[in-house]
Short mmCIF file of C-alpha atoms in Angstrom, two decimals:
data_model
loop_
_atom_site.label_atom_id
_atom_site.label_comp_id
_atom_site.label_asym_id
_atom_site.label_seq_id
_atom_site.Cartn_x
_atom_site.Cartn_y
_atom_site.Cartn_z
CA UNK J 1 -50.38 206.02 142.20
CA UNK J 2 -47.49 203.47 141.74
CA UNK J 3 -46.07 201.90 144.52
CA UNK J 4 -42.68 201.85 145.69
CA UNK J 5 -40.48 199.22 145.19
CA UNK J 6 -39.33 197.80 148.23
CA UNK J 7 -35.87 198.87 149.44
CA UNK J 8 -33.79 196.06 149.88
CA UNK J 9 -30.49 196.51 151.75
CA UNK J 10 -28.74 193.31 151.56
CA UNK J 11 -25.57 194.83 152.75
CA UNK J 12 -27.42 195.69 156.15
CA UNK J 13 -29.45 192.24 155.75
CA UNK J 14 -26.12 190.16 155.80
CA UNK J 15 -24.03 191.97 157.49
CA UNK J 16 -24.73 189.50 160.93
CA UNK J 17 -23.68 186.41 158.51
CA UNK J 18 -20.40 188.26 157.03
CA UNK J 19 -19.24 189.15 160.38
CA UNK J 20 -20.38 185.81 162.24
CA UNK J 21 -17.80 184.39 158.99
CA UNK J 22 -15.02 186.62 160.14
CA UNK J 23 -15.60 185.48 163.54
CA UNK J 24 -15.53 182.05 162.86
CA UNK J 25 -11.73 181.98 161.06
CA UNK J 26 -9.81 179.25 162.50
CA UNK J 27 -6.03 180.24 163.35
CA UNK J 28 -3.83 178.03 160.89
CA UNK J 29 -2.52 174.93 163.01
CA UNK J 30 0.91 175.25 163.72
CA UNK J 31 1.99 172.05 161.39
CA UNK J 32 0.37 174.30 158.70
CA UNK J 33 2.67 176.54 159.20
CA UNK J 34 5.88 174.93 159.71
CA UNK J 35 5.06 173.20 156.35
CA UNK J 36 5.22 176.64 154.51
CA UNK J 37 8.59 177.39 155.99
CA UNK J 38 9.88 174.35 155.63
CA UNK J 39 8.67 174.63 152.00
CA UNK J 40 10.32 178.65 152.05
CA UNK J 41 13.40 176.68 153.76
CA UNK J 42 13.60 174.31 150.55
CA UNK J 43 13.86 176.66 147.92
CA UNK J 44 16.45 178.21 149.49
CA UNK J 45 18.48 175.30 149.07
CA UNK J 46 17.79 174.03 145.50
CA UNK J 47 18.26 177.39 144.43
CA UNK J 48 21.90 177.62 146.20
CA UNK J 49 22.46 174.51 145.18
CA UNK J 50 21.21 175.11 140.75
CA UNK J 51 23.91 178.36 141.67
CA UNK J 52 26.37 176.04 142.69
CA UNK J 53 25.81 173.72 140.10
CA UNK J 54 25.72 176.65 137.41
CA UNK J 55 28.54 178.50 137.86
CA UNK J 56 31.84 176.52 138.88
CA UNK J 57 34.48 178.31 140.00
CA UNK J 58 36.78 179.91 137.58
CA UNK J 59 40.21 180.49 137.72
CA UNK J 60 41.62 183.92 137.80
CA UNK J 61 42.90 184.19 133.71
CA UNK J 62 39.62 183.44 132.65
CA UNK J 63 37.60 186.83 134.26
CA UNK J 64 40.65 188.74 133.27
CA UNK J 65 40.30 187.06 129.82
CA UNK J 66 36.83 187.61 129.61
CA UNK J 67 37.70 191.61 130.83
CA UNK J 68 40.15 192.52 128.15
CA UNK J 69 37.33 191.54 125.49
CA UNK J 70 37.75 187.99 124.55
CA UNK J 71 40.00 186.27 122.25
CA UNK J 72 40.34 188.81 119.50
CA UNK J 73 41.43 191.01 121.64
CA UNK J 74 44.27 188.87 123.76
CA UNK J 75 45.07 187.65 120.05
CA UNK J 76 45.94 191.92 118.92
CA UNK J 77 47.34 192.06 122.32
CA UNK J 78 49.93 189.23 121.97
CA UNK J 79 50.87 190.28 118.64
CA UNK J 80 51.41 193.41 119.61
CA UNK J 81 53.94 192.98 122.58
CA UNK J 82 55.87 190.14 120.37
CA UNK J 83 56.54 192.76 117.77
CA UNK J 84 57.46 195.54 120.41
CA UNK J 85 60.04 193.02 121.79
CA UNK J 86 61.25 192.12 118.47
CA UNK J 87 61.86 195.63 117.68
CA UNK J 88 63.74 195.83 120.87
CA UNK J 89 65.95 193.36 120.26
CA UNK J 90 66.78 193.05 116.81
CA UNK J 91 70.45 194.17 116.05
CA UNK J 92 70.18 198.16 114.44
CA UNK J 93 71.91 196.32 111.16
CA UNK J 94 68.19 195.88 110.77
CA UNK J 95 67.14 198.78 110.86
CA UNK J 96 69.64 200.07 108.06
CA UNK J 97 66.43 202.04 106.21
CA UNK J 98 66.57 204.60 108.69
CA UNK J 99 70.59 205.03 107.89
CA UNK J 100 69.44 205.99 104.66
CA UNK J 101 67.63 209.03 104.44
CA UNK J 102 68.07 212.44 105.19
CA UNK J 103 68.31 213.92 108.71
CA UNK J 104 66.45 216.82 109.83
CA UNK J 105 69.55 218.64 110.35
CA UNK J 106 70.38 218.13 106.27
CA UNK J 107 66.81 218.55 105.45
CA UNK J 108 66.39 222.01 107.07
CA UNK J 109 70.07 223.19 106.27
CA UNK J 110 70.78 227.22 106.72
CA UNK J 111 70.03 228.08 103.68
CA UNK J 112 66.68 226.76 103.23
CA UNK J 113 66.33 229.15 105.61
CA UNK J 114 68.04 232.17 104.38
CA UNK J 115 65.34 234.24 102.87
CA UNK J 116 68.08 237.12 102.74
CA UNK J 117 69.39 235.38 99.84
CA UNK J 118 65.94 234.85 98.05
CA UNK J 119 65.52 238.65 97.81
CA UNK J 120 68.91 239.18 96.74
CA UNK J 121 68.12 236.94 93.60
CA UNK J 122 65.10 238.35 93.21
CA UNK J 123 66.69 241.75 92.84
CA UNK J 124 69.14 240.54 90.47
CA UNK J 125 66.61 238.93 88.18
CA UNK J 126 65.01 241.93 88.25
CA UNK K 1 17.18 189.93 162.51
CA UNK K 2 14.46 189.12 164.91
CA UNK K 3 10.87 188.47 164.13
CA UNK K 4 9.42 191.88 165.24
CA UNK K 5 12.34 193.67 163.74
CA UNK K 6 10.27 192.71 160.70
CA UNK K 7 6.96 194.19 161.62
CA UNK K 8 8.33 197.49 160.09
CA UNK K 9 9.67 196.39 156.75
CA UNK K 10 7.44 195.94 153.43
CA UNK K 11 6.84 193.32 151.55
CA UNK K 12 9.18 193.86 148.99
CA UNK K 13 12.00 193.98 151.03
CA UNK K 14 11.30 191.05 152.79
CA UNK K 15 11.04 189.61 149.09
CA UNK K 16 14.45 190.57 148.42
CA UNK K 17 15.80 189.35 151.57
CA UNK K 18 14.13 186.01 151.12
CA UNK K 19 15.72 185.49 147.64
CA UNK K 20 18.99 186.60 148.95
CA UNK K 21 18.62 183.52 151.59
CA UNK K 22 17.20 185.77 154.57
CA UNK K 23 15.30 182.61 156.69
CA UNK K 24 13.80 185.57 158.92
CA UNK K 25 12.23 186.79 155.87
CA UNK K 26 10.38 183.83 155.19
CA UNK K 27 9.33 183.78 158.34
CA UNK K 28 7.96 187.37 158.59
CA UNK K 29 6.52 186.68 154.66
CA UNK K 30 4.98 183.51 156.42
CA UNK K 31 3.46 184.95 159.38
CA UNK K 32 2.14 187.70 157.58
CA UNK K 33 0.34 186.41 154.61
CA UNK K 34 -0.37 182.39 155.65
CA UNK K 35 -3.11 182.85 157.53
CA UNK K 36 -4.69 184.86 154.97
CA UNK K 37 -4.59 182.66 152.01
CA UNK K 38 -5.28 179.78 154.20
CA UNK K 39 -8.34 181.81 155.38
CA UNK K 40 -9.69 182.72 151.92
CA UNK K 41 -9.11 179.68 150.14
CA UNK K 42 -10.73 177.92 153.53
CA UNK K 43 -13.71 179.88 152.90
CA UNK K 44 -13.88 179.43 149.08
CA UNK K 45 -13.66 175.36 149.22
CA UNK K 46 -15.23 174.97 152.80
CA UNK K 47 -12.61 172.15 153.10
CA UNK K 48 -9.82 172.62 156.37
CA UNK K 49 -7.69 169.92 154.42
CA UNK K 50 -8.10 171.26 150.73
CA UNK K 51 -7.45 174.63 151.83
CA UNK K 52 -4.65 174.05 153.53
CA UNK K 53 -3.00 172.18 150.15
CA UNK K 54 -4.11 175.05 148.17
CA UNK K 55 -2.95 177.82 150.65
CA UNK K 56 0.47 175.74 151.00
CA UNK K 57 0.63 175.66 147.12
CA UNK K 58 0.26 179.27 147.04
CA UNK K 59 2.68 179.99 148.93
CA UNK K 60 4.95 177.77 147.39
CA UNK K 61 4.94 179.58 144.48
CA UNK K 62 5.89 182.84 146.28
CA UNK K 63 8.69 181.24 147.55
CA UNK K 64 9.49 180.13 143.74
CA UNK K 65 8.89 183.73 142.15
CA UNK K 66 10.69 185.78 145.12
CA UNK K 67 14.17 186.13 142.89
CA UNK K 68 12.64 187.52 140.07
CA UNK K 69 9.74 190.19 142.28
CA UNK K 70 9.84 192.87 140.65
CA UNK K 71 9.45 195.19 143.50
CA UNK K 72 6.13 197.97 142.85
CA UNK K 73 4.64 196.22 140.26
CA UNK K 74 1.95 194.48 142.27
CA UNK K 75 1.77 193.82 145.92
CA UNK K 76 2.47 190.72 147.50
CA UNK K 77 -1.11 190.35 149.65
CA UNK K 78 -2.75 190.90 145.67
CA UNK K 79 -0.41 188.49 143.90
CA UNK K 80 -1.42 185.79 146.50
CA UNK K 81 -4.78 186.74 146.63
CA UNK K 82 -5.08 185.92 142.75
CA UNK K 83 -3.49 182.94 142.75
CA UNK K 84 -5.22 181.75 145.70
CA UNK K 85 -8.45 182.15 144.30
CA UNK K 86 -7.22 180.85 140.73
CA UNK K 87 -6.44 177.78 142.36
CA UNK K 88 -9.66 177.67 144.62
CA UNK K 89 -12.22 178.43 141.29
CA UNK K 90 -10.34 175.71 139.64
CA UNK K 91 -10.90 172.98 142.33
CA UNK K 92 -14.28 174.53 143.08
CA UNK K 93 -14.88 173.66 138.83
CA UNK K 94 -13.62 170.44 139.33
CA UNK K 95 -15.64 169.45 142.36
CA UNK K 96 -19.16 171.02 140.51
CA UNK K 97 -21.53 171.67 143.06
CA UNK K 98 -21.21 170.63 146.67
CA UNK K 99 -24.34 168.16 148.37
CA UNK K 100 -25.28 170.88 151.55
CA UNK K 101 -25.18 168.36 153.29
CA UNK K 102 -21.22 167.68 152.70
CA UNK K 103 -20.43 171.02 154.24
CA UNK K 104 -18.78 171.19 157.73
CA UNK K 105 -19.91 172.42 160.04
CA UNK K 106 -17.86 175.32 161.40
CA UNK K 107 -15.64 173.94 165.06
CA UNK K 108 -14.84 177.29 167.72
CA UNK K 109 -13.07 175.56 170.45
CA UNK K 110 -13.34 178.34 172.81
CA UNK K 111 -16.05 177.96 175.28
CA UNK K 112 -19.54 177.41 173.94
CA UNK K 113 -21.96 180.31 174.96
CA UNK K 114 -25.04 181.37 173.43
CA UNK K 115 -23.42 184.13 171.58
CA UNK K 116 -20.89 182.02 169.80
CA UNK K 117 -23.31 179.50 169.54
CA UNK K 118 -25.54 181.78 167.24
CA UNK K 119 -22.69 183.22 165.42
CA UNK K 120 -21.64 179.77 164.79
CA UNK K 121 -25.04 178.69 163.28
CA UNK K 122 -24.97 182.18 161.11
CA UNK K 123 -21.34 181.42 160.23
CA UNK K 124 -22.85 178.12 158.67
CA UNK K 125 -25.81 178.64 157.42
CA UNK K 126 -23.90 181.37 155.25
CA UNK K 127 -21.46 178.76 154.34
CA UNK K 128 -24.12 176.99 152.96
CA UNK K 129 -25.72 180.07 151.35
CA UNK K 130 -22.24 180.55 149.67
CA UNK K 131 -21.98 176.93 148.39
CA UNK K 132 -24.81 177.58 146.41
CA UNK K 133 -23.35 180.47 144.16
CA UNK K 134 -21.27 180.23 141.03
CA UNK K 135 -17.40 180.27 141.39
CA UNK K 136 -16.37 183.77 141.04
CA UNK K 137 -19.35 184.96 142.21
CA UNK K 138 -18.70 183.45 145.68
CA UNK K 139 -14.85 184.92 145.61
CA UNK K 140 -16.30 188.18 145.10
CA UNK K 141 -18.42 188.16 147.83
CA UNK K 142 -15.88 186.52 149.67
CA UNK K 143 -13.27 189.27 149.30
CA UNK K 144 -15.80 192.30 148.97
CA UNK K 145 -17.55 190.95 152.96
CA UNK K 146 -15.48 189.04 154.44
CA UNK K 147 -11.72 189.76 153.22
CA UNK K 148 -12.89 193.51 153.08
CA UNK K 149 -10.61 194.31 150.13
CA UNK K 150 -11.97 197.58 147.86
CA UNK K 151 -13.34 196.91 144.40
CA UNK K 152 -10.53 198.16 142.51
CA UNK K 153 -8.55 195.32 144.40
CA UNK K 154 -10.66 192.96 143.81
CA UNK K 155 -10.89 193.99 140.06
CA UNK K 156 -7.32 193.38 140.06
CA UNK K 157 -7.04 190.07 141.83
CA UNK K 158 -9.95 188.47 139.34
CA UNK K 159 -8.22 190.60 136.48
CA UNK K 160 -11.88 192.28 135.69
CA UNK K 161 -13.38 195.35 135.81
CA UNK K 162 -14.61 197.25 138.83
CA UNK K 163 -18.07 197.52 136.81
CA UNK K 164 -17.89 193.51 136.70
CA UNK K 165 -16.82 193.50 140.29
CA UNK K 166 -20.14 195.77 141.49
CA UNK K 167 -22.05 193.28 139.31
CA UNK K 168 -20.73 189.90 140.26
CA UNK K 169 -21.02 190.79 144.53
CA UNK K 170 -24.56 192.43 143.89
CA UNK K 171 -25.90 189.14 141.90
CA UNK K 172 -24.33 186.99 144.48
CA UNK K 173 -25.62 188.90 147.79
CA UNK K 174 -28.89 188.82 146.12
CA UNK K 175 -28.68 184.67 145.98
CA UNK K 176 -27.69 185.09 149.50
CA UNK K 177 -30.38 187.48 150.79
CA UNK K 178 -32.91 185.26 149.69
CA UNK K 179 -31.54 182.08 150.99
CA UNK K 180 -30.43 183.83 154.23
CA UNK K 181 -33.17 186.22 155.37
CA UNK K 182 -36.06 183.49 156.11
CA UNK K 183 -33.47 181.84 158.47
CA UNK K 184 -33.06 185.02 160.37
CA UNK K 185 -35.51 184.53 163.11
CA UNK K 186 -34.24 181.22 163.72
CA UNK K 187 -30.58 182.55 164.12
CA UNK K 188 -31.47 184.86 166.19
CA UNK K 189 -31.43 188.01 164.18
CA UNK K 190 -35.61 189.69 164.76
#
């Protein structure tokens, strides 16, 4: 007949020495502490500080710059308002091209619109 | 905020409340999770003045990381817990092998009875049963017995399996069963 192993239960076996461990944890000393806050305290500052240092203030034409899309687009935005303005106040000598063509009125006269009259050809072609 | 307005709020908000500048938050962060690391890494390099550098360290670097959390991903009592022992294994390596008879022993400053007497002599004598095992077998132990932590946390905090877990605590309990049990009767245990 073989023998049975032994049944070993270190779990049960140690158990006294784990929990004579936990019994013996020291509370942290109160300079231990304070050192970890002051430490917490610390990096509070040098990051504030690397902020600071980072990002200077800005006046307010350079967000609103930076909004409208950069310098292309205050460049098409300039352009655009001179010639607006120039348009507005350049004498309408200037502007003789328009005098030149035909108005709507003369474009669409009456009888463009008379289709009376087109049938009444038509009959008299035949 | 006060202190034990605190109690109720996780970790991760205290996190964000830190990195926003929140001094109450480093306090509640400090108060909750000092001790700890100061206890495990105490325990892992059986040295009151190392351990407090190393826990100090630790926390340092939670204090560095808090702005960039990124809240879920892994607790805060885990993230410590691995670079607490990280930093423990590392100075254990450097160290190689402590002399026995280096090893403190254990101080309770509340009055000495029998009881506390014996659980003082257990408390060592496992100390130096611990001294004796390999680095990361002694941190499993370490968090499995004493820390309590499950294997899958522990798995996480040494960035191993569970499998590897089971193995490393049941090779290093067996070191310490056979080192600890003939001292039994003398501590008071038959």
């Amino acid at each position: 007949m073989m023998k049975k192993k032994p049944d070993t239960k270190p779990d049960t076996d140690l158990t006294a020495f784990f929990d004579a461990a936990k019994d013996a944890d020291a509370q942290p000393t109160a300079a231990f502490m304070e050192a970890v806050l002051a430490d917490a305290m610390n990096q509070t500052q040098t990051r504030t500080q690397s902020t600071q240092r980072s990002a200077p203030t800005q006046p307010w034409w350079a967000g609103l710059f930076r909004n409208i899309g950069g310098w292309q687009s205050a460049a098409a935005l300039t352009a655009s308002a001179f010639l607006g303005i120039t348009a507005g106040y350049a004498a309408p000598s200037a502007l003789d091209y328009f005098g030149n063509t035909q108005t709507t009125a003369e474009t669409y006269s009456d009888d463009s619109f008379s289709v009376a009259s087109d049938i009444e050809a038509l009959f008299q072609e035949g | 905020m006060a202190l034990d307005a605190m109690n109720d709020v996780s970790d991760d908000a205290l996190m964000v409340l830190y990195a926003n500048g929140d001094t109450q938050a480093a306090r509640a962060l400090t108060y909750r999770h000092a001790p700890r690391v100061l206890a495990l890494s105490r325990r892992l390099l059986q040295n009151t003045a190392e351990a407090e550098d190393v826990a100090q360290d630790a926390m340092l670097r939670l204090w560095k990381v808090a702005p960039n959390w990124r809240q879920g991903e892994a607790k805060v009592s885990t993230w410590l817990y691995r670079i607490t022992s990280n930093l423990c294994i590392d100075r254990m390596r450097k160290k190689k092998g402590t002399n026995l008879d280096e090893i403190p022993e254990l101080v309770d400053d509340k009055p000495s009875i029998e009881s506390r007497m014996q659980s003082n002599d257990r408390a060592t004598a496992l100390q130096a049963a611990m001294a004796q095992l390999p680095a990361r077998q002694k941190l499993a132990v370490t968090l499995r017995h004493i820390e309590e932590l499950s294997n899958p946390q522990i798995a996480q905090i040494m960035d191993i399996s569970v499998d590897a877990v089971e193995s490393l605590t049941a090779r290093g309990k067996r070191t310490l069963a056979g080192l600890l049990l003939g001292q039994k009767e003398k501590l008071g245990l038959e």
